mmCIF file of C-alpha atoms in Angstrom:
data_model
loop_
_atom_site.group_PDB
_atom_site.id
_atom_site.type_symbol
_atom_site.label_atom_id
_atom_site.label_comp_id
_atom_site.label_asym_id
_atom_site.label_seq_id
_atom_site.Cartn_x
_atom_site.Cartn_y
_atom_site.Cartn_z
ATOM 1 C CA UNK F 1 -195.443 -163.058 -53.330
ATOM 2 C CA UNK F 2 -197.306 -162.264 -50.057
ATOM 3 C CA UNK F 3 -200.431 -160.122 -50.162
ATOM 4 C CA UNK F 4 -198.773 -157.438 -48.063
ATOM 5 C CA UNK F 5 -195.700 -157.350 -50.332
ATOM 6 C CA UNK F 6 -197.951 -157.061 -53.401
ATOM 7 C CA UNK F 7 -199.898 -154.288 -51.938
ATOM 8 C CA UNK F 8 -196.700 -152.419 -50.998
ATOM 9 C CA UNK F 9 -195.562 -152.611 -54.464
ATOM 10 C CA UNK F 10 -198.833 -151.438 -55.947
ATOM 11 C CA UNK F 11 -198.853 -148.602 -53.574
ATOM 12 C CA UNK F 12 -195.292 -147.484 -54.471
ATOM 13 C CA UNK F 13 -196.314 -147.632 -58.154
ATOM 14 C CA UNK F 14 -199.436 -145.543 -57.629
ATOM 15 C CA UNK F 15 -197.455 -143.072 -55.628
ATOM 16 C CA UNK F 16 -194.922 -142.784 -58.206
ATOM 17 C CA UNK F 17 -197.677 -142.196 -60.864
ATOM 18 C CA UNK F 18 -199.078 -139.406 -58.698
ATOM 19 C CA UNK F 19 -195.705 -137.894 -58.454
ATOM 20 C CA UNK F 20 -195.460 -137.981 -62.203
ATOM 21 C CA UNK F 21 -198.661 -136.246 -62.669
ATOM 22 C CA UNK F 22 -197.743 -133.638 -60.145
ATOM 23 C CA UNK F 23 -194.438 -132.831 -61.833
ATOM 24 C CA UNK F 24 -195.973 -132.562 -65.212
ATOM 25 C CA UNK F 25 -198.639 -130.305 -63.640
ATOM 26 C CA UNK F 26 -195.818 -128.178 -62.229
ATOM 27 C CA UNK F 27 -194.175 -128.025 -65.670
ATOM 28 C CA UNK F 28 -197.538 -126.670 -67.290
ATOM 29 C CA UNK F 29 -197.801 -123.630 -65.209
ATOM 30 C CA UNK F 30 -194.022 -122.705 -65.602
ATOM 31 C CA UNK F 31 -192.883 -120.388 -68.409
ATOM 32 C CA UNK F 32 -190.064 -122.437 -69.991
ATOM 33 C CA UNK F 33 -189.095 -122.919 -73.585
ATOM 34 C CA UNK F 34 -191.424 -125.684 -75.238
ATOM 35 C CA UNK F 35 -188.542 -127.770 -76.291
ATOM 36 C CA UNK F 36 -187.246 -127.858 -72.685
ATOM 37 C CA UNK F 37 -190.494 -128.838 -71.126
ATOM 38 C CA UNK F 38 -191.151 -131.545 -73.800
ATOM 39 C CA UNK F 39 -187.612 -132.961 -73.055
ATOM 40 C CA UNK F 40 -188.413 -133.003 -69.391
ATOM 41 C CA UNK F 41 -191.677 -134.687 -69.810
ATOM 42 C CA UNK F 42 -189.806 -137.318 -71.997
ATOM 43 C CA UNK F 43 -187.335 -137.918 -69.101
ATOM 44 C CA UNK F 44 -190.033 -138.355 -66.536
ATOM 45 C CA UNK F 45 -191.837 -140.865 -68.700
ATOM 46 C CA UNK F 46 -188.551 -142.854 -69.314
ATOM 47 C CA UNK F 47 -187.973 -142.814 -65.422
ATOM 48 C CA UNK F 48 -191.529 -143.905 -64.759
ATOM 49 C CA UNK F 49 -191.963 -146.575 -67.487
ATOM 50 C CA UNK F 50 -188.364 -147.866 -67.341
ATOM 51 C CA UNK F 51 -188.681 -147.840 -71.293
ATOM 52 C CA UNK F 52 -185.936 -147.729 -73.914
ATOM 53 C CA UNK F 53 -187.448 -144.877 -75.910
ATOM 54 C CA UNK F 54 -189.860 -142.091 -75.478
ATOM 55 C CA UNK F 55 -190.572 -139.966 -78.622
ATOM 56 C CA UNK F 56 -192.920 -136.998 -79.092
ATOM 57 C CA UNK F 57 -194.146 -136.221 -82.660
ATOM 58 C CA UNK F 58 -195.924 -132.849 -83.186
ATOM 59 C CA UNK F 59 -198.355 -132.318 -86.106
ATOM 60 C CA UNK F 60 -197.371 -129.792 -88.719
ATOM 61 C CA UNK F 61 -199.074 -129.366 -91.972
ATOM 62 C CA UNK F 62 -200.576 -132.716 -92.040
ATOM 63 C CA UNK F 63 -197.419 -134.409 -91.028
ATOM 64 C CA UNK F 64 -195.990 -135.567 -87.745
ATOM 65 C CA UNK F 65 -192.587 -134.304 -87.014
ATOM 66 C CA UNK F 66 -190.289 -135.896 -84.391
ATOM 67 C CA UNK F 67 -189.668 -133.103 -81.816
ATOM 68 C CA UNK F 68 -188.407 -134.607 -78.632
ATOM 69 C CA UNK F 69 -186.697 -137.794 -77.701
ATOM 70 C CA UNK F 70 -184.861 -139.448 -74.812
ATOM 71 C CA UNK F 71 -181.776 -139.007 -77.198
ATOM 72 C CA UNK F 72 -182.262 -135.312 -77.280
ATOM 73 C CA UNK F 73 -179.300 -134.601 -79.500
ATOM 74 C CA UNK F 74 -180.291 -137.046 -82.177
ATOM 75 C CA UNK F 75 -180.277 -135.778 -85.633
ATOM 76 C CA UNK F 76 -183.562 -137.395 -86.127
ATOM 77 C CA UNK F 77 -185.257 -134.545 -84.243
ATOM 78 C CA UNK F 78 -186.913 -132.361 -86.798
ATOM 79 C CA UNK F 79 -185.938 -134.690 -89.592
ATOM 80 C CA UNK F 80 -188.174 -137.749 -89.078
ATOM 81 C CA UNK F 81 -191.463 -136.943 -90.544
ATOM 82 C CA UNK F 82 -194.503 -139.085 -91.334
ATOM 83 C CA UNK F 83 -197.863 -138.657 -92.834
ATOM 84 C CA UNK F 84 -201.019 -138.820 -90.674
ATOM 85 C CA UNK F 85 -202.074 -142.388 -90.922
ATOM 86 C CA UNK F 86 -198.731 -143.745 -91.958
ATOM 87 C CA UNK F 87 -197.226 -146.428 -89.739
ATOM 88 C CA UNK F 88 -198.319 -147.123 -85.995
ATOM 89 C CA UNK F 89 -197.770 -143.527 -85.027
ATOM 90 C CA UNK F 90 -199.623 -142.100 -87.796
ATOM 91 C CA UNK F 91 -202.549 -144.501 -87.092
ATOM 92 C CA UNK F 92 -202.673 -143.196 -83.531
ATOM 93 C CA UNK F 93 -202.850 -139.593 -84.829
ATOM 94 C CA UNK F 94 -205.495 -140.297 -87.398
ATOM 95 C CA UNK F 95 -207.560 -142.589 -85.090
ATOM 96 C CA UNK F 96 -207.060 -140.480 -81.947
ATOM 97 C CA UNK F 97 -206.881 -143.645 -80.054
ATOM 98 C CA UNK F 98 -204.373 -145.333 -77.770
ATOM 99 C CA UNK F 99 -202.472 -148.152 -79.208
ATOM 100 C CA UNK F 100 -200.675 -150.779 -77.139
ATOM 101 C CA UNK F 101 -198.708 -153.635 -78.564
ATOM 102 C CA UNK F 102 -196.838 -155.933 -76.065
ATOM 103 C CA UNK F 103 -194.562 -157.790 -78.457
ATOM 104 C CA UNK F 104 -193.421 -157.788 -82.234
ATOM 105 C CA UNK F 105 -194.774 -154.379 -82.980
ATOM 106 C CA UNK F 106 -192.848 -154.500 -86.282
ATOM 107 C CA UNK F 107 -195.228 -157.415 -87.256
ATOM 108 C CA UNK F 108 -198.306 -155.352 -86.853
ATOM 109 C CA UNK F 109 -199.925 -154.704 -90.361
ATOM 110 C CA UNK F 110 -200.122 -151.070 -89.576
ATOM 111 C CA UNK F 111 -196.218 -150.967 -89.012
ATOM 112 C CA UNK F 112 -194.190 -149.263 -91.631
ATOM 113 C CA UNK F 113 -190.323 -148.729 -91.287
ATOM 114 C CA UNK F 114 -189.353 -145.481 -92.855
ATOM 115 C CA UNK F 115 -187.699 -143.387 -90.148
ATOM 116 C CA UNK F 116 -184.347 -145.237 -89.850
ATOM 117 C CA UNK F 117 -184.792 -145.075 -86.014
ATOM 118 C CA UNK F 118 -183.514 -148.047 -83.971
ATOM 119 C CA UNK F 119 -186.923 -148.059 -82.191
ATOM 120 C CA UNK F 120 -188.343 -149.712 -85.316
ATOM 121 C CA UNK F 121 -186.948 -153.014 -84.227
ATOM 122 C CA UNK F 122 -188.271 -152.798 -80.565
ATOM 123 C CA UNK F 123 -190.814 -155.213 -79.449
ATOM 124 C CA UNK F 124 -193.362 -153.276 -77.312
ATOM 125 C CA UNK F 125 -195.099 -150.132 -78.421
ATOM 126 C CA UNK F 126 -197.476 -147.798 -76.442
ATOM 127 C CA UNK F 127 -198.722 -144.632 -78.144
ATOM 128 C CA UNK F 128 -201.224 -142.011 -77.234
ATOM 129 C CA UNK F 129 -202.558 -139.085 -79.150
ATOM 130 C CA UNK F 130 -201.712 -135.547 -77.980
ATOM 131 C CA UNK F 131 -205.199 -133.829 -78.119
ATOM 132 C CA UNK F 132 -206.394 -130.504 -76.932
ATOM 133 C CA UNK F 133 -209.710 -128.648 -77.685
ATOM 134 C CA UNK F 134 -210.636 -131.718 -79.939
ATOM 135 C CA UNK F 135 -207.609 -131.177 -82.255
ATOM 136 C CA UNK F 136 -204.874 -133.643 -82.747
ATOM 137 C CA UNK F 137 -201.583 -131.929 -82.038
ATOM 138 C CA UNK F 138 -199.180 -134.856 -81.934
ATOM 139 C CA UNK F 139 -198.428 -138.403 -80.515
ATOM 140 C CA UNK F 140 -196.438 -139.723 -77.645
ATOM 141 C CA UNK F 141 -194.640 -143.122 -78.007
ATOM 142 C CA UNK F 142 -193.151 -145.229 -75.346
ATOM 143 C CA UNK F 143 -191.168 -148.285 -76.552
ATOM 144 C CA UNK F 144 -189.455 -151.216 -74.869
ATOM 145 C CA UNK F 145 -186.742 -153.161 -76.698
ATOM 146 C CA UNK F 146 -188.047 -156.335 -75.094
ATOM 147 C CA UNK F 147 -191.681 -157.657 -74.793
ATOM 148 C CA UNK F 148 -193.669 -155.567 -72.264
ATOM 149 C CA UNK F 149 -197.084 -156.256 -71.116
ATOM 150 C CA UNK F 150 -198.729 -152.810 -70.576
ATOM 151 C CA UNK F 151 -200.911 -152.464 -67.558
ATOM 152 C CA UNK F 152 -204.137 -150.663 -67.640
ATOM 153 C CA UNK F 153 -202.652 -148.063 -65.361
ATOM 154 C CA UNK F 154 -199.657 -147.454 -67.869
ATOM 155 C CA UNK F 155 -202.292 -146.853 -70.599
ATOM 156 C CA UNK F 156 -204.351 -144.444 -68.565
ATOM 157 C CA UNK F 157 -201.092 -142.662 -67.496
ATOM 158 C CA UNK F 158 -199.984 -142.098 -71.121
ATOM 159 C CA UNK F 159 -203.576 -141.029 -72.127
ATOM 160 C CA UNK F 160 -203.511 -138.358 -69.429
ATOM 161 C CA UNK F 161 -199.824 -137.322 -70.356
ATOM 162 C CA UNK F 162 -201.115 -136.906 -73.945
ATOM 163 C CA UNK F 163 -203.890 -134.564 -72.719
ATOM 164 C CA UNK F 164 -201.329 -132.697 -70.461
ATOM 165 C CA UNK F 165 -199.034 -132.160 -73.430
ATOM 166 C CA UNK F 166 -202.020 -130.933 -75.440
ATOM 167 C CA UNK F 167 -202.727 -128.254 -72.896
ATOM 168 C CA UNK F 168 -199.062 -127.353 -72.622
ATOM 169 C CA UNK F 169 -198.852 -126.865 -76.457
ATOM 170 C CA UNK F 170 -201.855 -124.569 -76.481
ATOM 171 C CA UNK F 171 -200.500 -122.609 -73.407
ATOM 172 C CA UNK F 172 -197.146 -122.222 -75.155
ATOM 173 C CA UNK F 173 -198.947 -120.250 -77.906
ATOM 174 C CA UNK F 174 -200.350 -117.701 -75.648
ATOM 175 C CA UNK F 175 -198.834 -114.272 -75.078
ATOM 176 C CA UNK F 176 -197.824 -113.769 -71.509
ATOM 177 C CA UNK F 177 -200.272 -110.791 -71.077
ATOM 178 C CA UNK F 178 -203.156 -113.133 -72.076
ATOM 179 C CA UNK F 179 -203.635 -114.023 -68.475
ATOM 180 C CA UNK F 180 -205.967 -111.099 -67.905
ATOM 181 C CA UNK F 181 -208.194 -111.454 -64.912
ATOM 182 C CA UNK F 182 -211.401 -109.809 -65.842
ATOM 183 C CA UNK F 183 -212.314 -112.231 -68.631
ATOM 184 C CA UNK F 184 -212.452 -115.278 -66.458
ATOM 185 C CA UNK F 185 -215.184 -113.905 -64.010
ATOM 186 C CA UNK F 186 -217.207 -112.495 -66.829
ATOM 187 C CA UNK F 187 -216.991 -115.703 -68.622
ATOM 188 C CA UNK F 188 -218.270 -117.521 -65.622
ATOM 189 C CA UNK F 189 -220.668 -115.069 -64.254
ATOM 190 C CA UNK F 190 -222.319 -113.585 -67.392
ATOM 191 C CA UNK F 191 -226.145 -114.149 -67.399
ATOM 192 C CA UNK F 192 -225.854 -116.742 -70.250
ATOM 193 C CA UNK F 193 -223.321 -118.802 -68.351
ATOM 194 C CA UNK F 194 -225.412 -118.750 -65.136
ATOM 195 C CA UNK F 195 -228.646 -119.663 -66.760
ATOM 196 C CA UNK I 1 -205.182 -152.190 -37.988
ATOM 197 C CA UNK I 2 -203.163 -154.870 -39.688
ATOM 198 C CA UNK I 3 -200.365 -153.739 -42.061
ATOM 199 C CA UNK I 4 -202.122 -155.345 -45.055
ATOM 200 C CA UNK I 5 -205.386 -153.608 -44.162
ATOM 201 C CA UNK I 6 -203.516 -150.320 -43.962
ATOM 202 C CA UNK I 7 -201.798 -150.756 -47.271
ATOM 203 C CA UNK I 8 -205.059 -151.717 -48.918
ATOM 204 C CA UNK I 9 -206.540 -148.497 -47.741
ATOM 205 C CA UNK I 10 -203.667 -146.400 -48.759
ATOM 206 C CA UNK I 11 -203.553 -148.006 -52.236
ATOM 207 C CA UNK I 12 -207.453 -147.240 -52.566
ATOM 208 C CA UNK I 13 -206.737 -143.681 -51.566
ATOM 209 C CA UNK I 14 -203.815 -143.293 -54.092
ATOM 210 C CA UNK I 15 -205.835 -144.857 -56.877
ATOM 211 C CA UNK I 16 -208.855 -142.481 -56.016
ATOM 212 C CA UNK I 17 -206.408 -139.507 -56.366
ATOM 213 C CA UNK I 18 -205.041 -140.815 -59.695
ATOM 214 C CA UNK I 19 -208.566 -141.079 -60.929
ATOM 215 C CA UNK I 20 -209.250 -137.402 -59.689
ATOM 216 C CA UNK I 21 -206.247 -136.173 -61.781
ATOM 217 C CA UNK I 22 -207.320 -138.207 -64.785
ATOM 218 C CA UNK I 23 -210.875 -136.835 -64.700
ATOM 219 C CA UNK I 24 -209.797 -133.268 -64.262
ATOM 220 C CA UNK I 25 -207.179 -133.821 -67.134
ATOM 221 C CA UNK I 26 -210.128 -134.929 -69.336
ATOM 222 C CA UNK I 27 -212.072 -131.796 -68.291
ATOM 223 C CA UNK I 28 -209.152 -129.660 -69.528
ATOM 224 C CA UNK I 29 -209.039 -130.923 -73.082
ATOM 225 C CA UNK I 30 -212.853 -130.738 -73.412
ATOM 226 C CA UNK I 31 -214.487 -127.703 -74.844
ATOM 227 C CA UNK I 32 -217.247 -126.943 -72.305
ATOM 228 C CA UNK I 33 -218.441 -123.684 -70.723
ATOM 229 C CA UNK I 34 -216.020 -122.559 -68.026
ATOM 230 C CA UNK I 35 -218.765 -122.469 -65.426
ATOM 231 C CA UNK I 36 -219.704 -125.997 -66.014
ATOM 232 C CA UNK I 37 -216.175 -127.178 -65.950
ATOM 233 C CA UNK I 38 -215.565 -125.309 -62.534
ATOM 234 C CA UNK I 39 -218.565 -126.835 -61.064
ATOM 235 C CA UNK I 40 -217.489 -130.352 -62.149
ATOM 236 C CA UNK I 41 -214.137 -129.782 -60.578
ATOM 237 C CA UNK I 42 -215.870 -128.694 -57.312
ATOM 238 C CA UNK I 43 -217.950 -131.835 -57.403
ATOM 239 C CA UNK I 44 -214.829 -133.987 -57.932
ATOM 240 C CA UNK I 45 -213.027 -132.392 -55.030
ATOM 241 C CA UNK I 46 -216.019 -132.720 -52.737
ATOM 242 C CA UNK I 47 -216.166 -136.418 -53.531
ATOM 243 C CA UNK I 48 -212.552 -137.049 -53.033
ATOM 244 C CA UNK I 49 -212.105 -134.823 -49.917
ATOM 245 C CA UNK I 50 -215.407 -135.612 -48.241
ATOM 246 C CA UNK I 51 -215.498 -132.003 -47.325
ATOM 247 C CA UNK I 52 -218.513 -129.739 -46.499
ATOM 248 C CA UNK I 53 -217.515 -126.894 -48.823
ATOM 249 C CA UNK I 54 -215.442 -126.323 -51.857
ATOM 250 C CA UNK I 55 -215.332 -122.814 -53.261
ATOM 251 C CA UNK I 56 -213.536 -121.314 -56.283
ATOM 252 C CA UNK I 57 -212.715 -117.640 -56.230
ATOM 253 C CA UNK I 58 -211.372 -116.031 -59.378
ATOM 254 C CA UNK I 59 -209.301 -112.932 -59.505
ATOM 255 C CA UNK I 60 -210.920 -109.815 -61.110
ATOM 256 C CA UNK I 61 -209.534 -106.197 -60.968
ATOM 257 C CA UNK I 62 -207.658 -106.849 -57.816
ATOM 258 C CA UNK I 63 -210.490 -108.524 -56.102
ATOM 259 C CA UNK I 64 -211.453 -112.188 -55.487
ATOM 260 C CA UNK I 65 -215.033 -113.154 -56.711
ATOM 261 C CA UNK I 66 -216.818 -116.374 -55.712
ATOM 262 C CA UNK I 67 -217.344 -118.121 -59.009
ATOM 263 C CA UNK I 68 -218.192 -121.836 -58.155
ATOM 264 C CA UNK I 69 -219.407 -123.575 -55.112
ATOM 265 C CA UNK I 70 -220.760 -126.992 -54.003
ATOM 266 C CA UNK I 71 -224.014 -125.181 -53.565
ATOM 267 C CA UNK I 72 -224.061 -123.970 -57.173
ATOM 268 C CA UNK I 73 -227.367 -122.110 -57.084
ATOM 269 C CA UNK I 74 -226.211 -119.992 -54.042
ATOM 270 C CA UNK I 75 -226.890 -116.345 -54.487
ATOM 271 C CA UNK I 76 -223.324 -115.990 -53.131
ATOM 272 C CA UNK I 77 -221.920 -116.789 -56.567
ATOM 273 C CA UNK I 78 -220.712 -113.517 -58.070
ATOM 274 C CA UNK I 79 -221.811 -111.523 -55.026
ATOM 275 C CA UNK I 80 -219.081 -112.542 -52.492
ATOM 276 C CA UNK I 81 -216.070 -110.402 -53.218
ATOM 277 C CA UNK I 82 -212.837 -109.844 -51.245
ATOM 278 C CA UNK I 83 -209.682 -107.809 -51.609
ATOM 279 C CA UNK I 84 -206.440 -109.466 -52.322
ATOM 280 C CA UNK I 85 -204.897 -109.975 -48.966
ATOM 281 C CA UNK I 86 -208.208 -109.852 -47.146
ATOM 282 C CA UNK I 87 -208.973 -112.797 -44.871
ATOM 283 C CA UNK I 88 -207.553 -116.328 -45.243
ATOM 284 C CA UNK I 89 -208.429 -116.642 -48.930
ATOM 285 C CA UNK I 90 -207.000 -113.237 -49.763
ATOM 286 C CA UNK I 91 -203.791 -114.247 -47.872
ATOM 287 C CA UNK I 92 -203.428 -117.387 -50.025
ATOM 288 C CA UNK I 93 -203.828 -115.276 -53.151
ATOM 289 C CA UNK I 94 -201.327 -112.440 -52.049
ATOM 290 C CA UNK I 95 -198.683 -114.863 -50.740
ATOM 291 C CA UNK I 96 -199.435 -117.497 -53.469
ATOM 292 C CA UNK I 97 -198.970 -120.183 -50.894
ATOM 293 C CA UNK I 98 -201.005 -123.173 -49.661
ATOM 294 C CA UNK I 99 -202.738 -122.776 -46.264
ATOM 295 C CA UNK I 100 -203.778 -125.649 -44.182
ATOM 296 C CA UNK I 101 -205.542 -125.199 -40.808
ATOM 297 C CA UNK I 102 -206.858 -128.254 -39.227
ATOM 298 C CA UNK I 103 -209.139 -126.604 -36.473
ATOM 299 C CA UNK I 104 -210.595 -123.298 -35.388
ATOM 300 C CA UNK I 105 -209.899 -121.650 -38.660
ATOM 301 C CA UNK I 106 -212.020 -118.674 -37.532
ATOM 302 C CA UNK I 107 -209.566 -118.079 -34.738
ATOM 303 C CA UNK I 108 -206.599 -117.487 -37.012
ATOM 304 C CA UNK I 109 -205.408 -113.927 -36.815
ATOM 305 C CA UNK I 110 -205.673 -113.687 -40.694
ATOM 306 C CA UNK I 111 -209.211 -114.725 -40.585
ATOM 307 C CA UNK I 112 -211.984 -111.960 -41.382
ATOM 308 C CA UNK I 113 -215.706 -112.718 -41.493
ATOM 309 C CA UNK I 114 -217.307 -110.571 -44.090
ATOM 310 C CA UNK I 115 -219.046 -112.871 -46.629
ATOM 311 C CA UNK I 116 -221.900 -114.045 -44.607
ATOM 312 C CA UNK I 117 -221.006 -117.558 -45.844
ATOM 313 C CA UNK I 118 -221.812 -120.447 -43.396
ATOM 314 C CA UNK I 119 -218.322 -121.778 -44.168
ATOM 315 C CA UNK I 120 -217.016 -118.915 -41.839
ATOM 316 C CA UNK I 121 -217.816 -121.122 -38.906
ATOM 317 C CA UNK I 122 -216.157 -124.177 -40.251
ATOM 318 C CA UNK I 123 -213.272 -125.694 -38.291
ATOM 319 C CA UNK I 124 -210.699 -126.847 -41.087
ATOM 320 C CA UNK I 125 -209.524 -124.880 -43.925
ATOM 321 C CA UNK I 126 -207.475 -125.956 -46.901
ATOM 322 C CA UNK I 127 -206.608 -123.354 -49.567
ATOM 323 C CA UNK I 128 -204.449 -123.387 -52.642
ATOM 324 C CA UNK I 129 -203.661 -120.510 -55.079
ATOM 325 C CA UNK I 130 -204.735 -120.893 -58.714
ATOM 326 C CA UNK I 131 -201.848 -120.013 -60.620
ATOM 327 C CA UNK I 132 -200.788 -120.122 -64.376
ATOM 328 C CA UNK I 133 -197.776 -118.549 -66.058
ATOM 329 C CA UNK I 134 -196.752 -117.057 -62.746
ATOM 330 C CA UNK I 135 -199.881 -115.038 -62.360
ATOM 331 C CA UNK I 136 -202.539 -115.543 -59.570
ATOM 332 C CA UNK I 137 -205.706 -116.228 -61.142
ATOM 333 C CA UNK I 138 -207.788 -117.223 -58.201
ATOM 334 C CA UNK I 139 -207.948 -119.495 -55.129
ATOM 335 C CA UNK I 140 -209.616 -122.818 -54.329
ATOM 336 C CA UNK I 141 -210.862 -123.589 -50.845
ATOM 337 C CA UNK I 142 -211.787 -126.879 -49.250
ATOM 338 C CA UNK I 143 -213.562 -126.716 -45.861
ATOM 339 C CA UNK I 144 -214.681 -129.160 -43.221
ATOM 340 C CA UNK I 145 -217.287 -128.376 -40.542
ATOM 341 C CA UNK I 146 -215.434 -130.488 -38.087
ATOM 342 C CA UNK I 147 -211.666 -130.696 -37.325
ATOM 343 C CA UNK I 148 -209.720 -132.241 -40.174
ATOM 344 C CA UNK I 149 -205.998 -133.151 -40.082
ATOM 345 C CA UNK I 150 -204.931 -132.488 -43.748
ATOM 346 C CA UNK I 151 -202.608 -135.114 -45.047
ATOM 347 C CA UNK I 152 -199.512 -134.120 -47.119
ATOM 348 C CA UNK I 153 -201.141 -135.950 -49.979
ATOM 349 C CA UNK I 154 -204.302 -133.790 -49.747
ATOM 350 C CA UNK I 155 -202.132 -130.616 -49.732
ATOM 351 C CA UNK I 156 -200.252 -131.820 -52.715
ATOM 352 C CA UNK I 157 -203.405 -132.733 -54.491
ATOM 353 C CA UNK I 158 -205.056 -129.252 -53.921
ATOM 354 C CA UNK I 159 -201.679 -127.530 -55.172
ATOM 355 C CA UNK I 160 -201.935 -129.627 -58.335
ATOM 356 C CA UNK I 161 -205.677 -128.907 -58.656
ATOM 357 C CA UNK I 162 -204.901 -125.265 -58.416
ATOM 358 C CA UNK I 163 -202.341 -125.397 -61.226
ATOM 359 C CA UNK I 164 -204.732 -127.486 -63.346
ATOM 360 C CA UNK I 165 -207.490 -124.841 -62.884
ATOM 361 C CA UNK I 166 -204.916 -122.233 -63.846
ATOM 362 C CA UNK I 167 -204.366 -123.995 -67.114
ATOM 363 C CA UNK I 168 -207.999 -124.386 -67.536
ATOM 364 C CA UNK I 169 -208.634 -120.652 -67.208
ATOM 365 C CA UNK I 170 -205.960 -119.663 -69.728
ATOM 366 C CA UNK I 171 -207.220 -122.309 -72.205
ATOM 367 C CA UNK I 172 -210.775 -121.077 -71.856
ATOM 368 C CA UNK I 173 -209.734 -117.702 -73.218
ATOM 369 C CA UNK I 174 -208.249 -119.139 -76.311
ATOM 370 C CA UNK I 175 -209.995 -118.927 -79.597
ATOM 371 C CA UNK I 176 -210.808 -122.485 -80.970
ATOM 372 C CA UNK I 177 -208.769 -121.737 -84.123
ATOM 373 C CA UNK I 178 -205.655 -120.958 -81.985
ATOM 374 C CA UNK I 179 -204.752 -124.582 -82.048
ATOM 375 C CA UNK I 180 -202.625 -124.150 -85.063
ATOM 376 C CA UNK I 181 -200.299 -126.848 -85.828
ATOM 377 C CA UNK I 182 -197.346 -125.209 -87.436
ATOM 378 C CA UNK I 183 -196.418 -122.983 -84.717
ATOM 379 C CA UNK I 184 -195.617 -125.814 -82.215
ATOM 380 C CA UNK I 185 -193.143 -127.441 -84.275
ATOM 381 C CA UNK I 186 -191.513 -124.142 -85.311
ATOM 382 C CA UNK I 187 -191.399 -123.219 -81.635
ATOM 383 C CA UNK I 188 -189.668 -126.565 -80.796
ATOM 384 C CA UNK I 189 -187.337 -126.732 -83.764
ATOM 385 C CA UNK I 190 -186.181 -123.236 -84.445
ATOM 386 C CA UNK I 191 -182.429 -122.795 -84.262
ATOM 387 C CA UNK I 192 -182.753 -120.703 -81.117
ATOM 388 C CA UNK I 193 -184.675 -123.357 -79.416
ATOM 389 C CA UNK I 194 -182.448 -126.179 -80.421
ATOM 390 C CA UNK I 195 -179.132 -124.459 -79.531
#
């Protein structure tokens, strides 16, 4: 491939990634039902990654519960639950670390088949923790049926998306009237803050 | 300039912008004093835009109060206040729209000099509302001393940064213990949400 052609492809990819971040940012400031926003993010990720599966698990009482999927009407949503530390997804939640496996994810010693999801037989697995204010709130998984070498940029992307979903989850908890104006300036301009 | 050289420059710029978003995202999930985070964002914007000034105003009781600046120890912080709708910055807050002026910003009919800030004499002005949950929480301004043609990508970038700061402001209001796990899954998986 010529250098020019390669640069053009890299530029196109970088611009797609910028657009992805901008679209997710726009979702964050909108007031929509959380379920809809998570599904929209899943759709954006599938479009960007050209993957076969994107799943979002949310933490609940020490478990991870499947809450969004690119198969949104799947019975698995709400039903697939795993313990923190269980399987690849649970490992990501417990360790709060990104995990990228390019092939034979099901052969990884941390792998555990328990969900009955078809994704259990997929080759490539990329997973990032959903974290906000230093708390683990969930995990987002991207899976390819076939082998897929994840680029550094894809790993960075999913890390950032995990952070953005973390913000989204916290924001979804706030009452609309919480957006009071005075408290921001006082937090910034108080003598303690300015010292 | 050769096509290859142009593509290489565009790619470099897109990658810088991706890095900017990733850094801001990381600031959002950290728990730091709001003042520090706003100053860090100002620093990142100045680095990316190569501008002479970056100011953040926050809304407070119907006024906009200067809360962060690339001259962080300026006496103007906390002192410069303007009404919603007053001057270029006030216009952005009232209209909730991006404003880009490439030269002679001080000749714009909406311009009003009242702050005593040196920025009042700068040529180029780019300003985005800080919005979250459909509320105007402030304005972020980027100014160049000399004429500067803002690119579409710069405008998109500042719009997104305005949204991200909006999220940051809301998150800064939350108590740390607000990151309860159970409420997220229940919000997503309740029968009403799934219908």
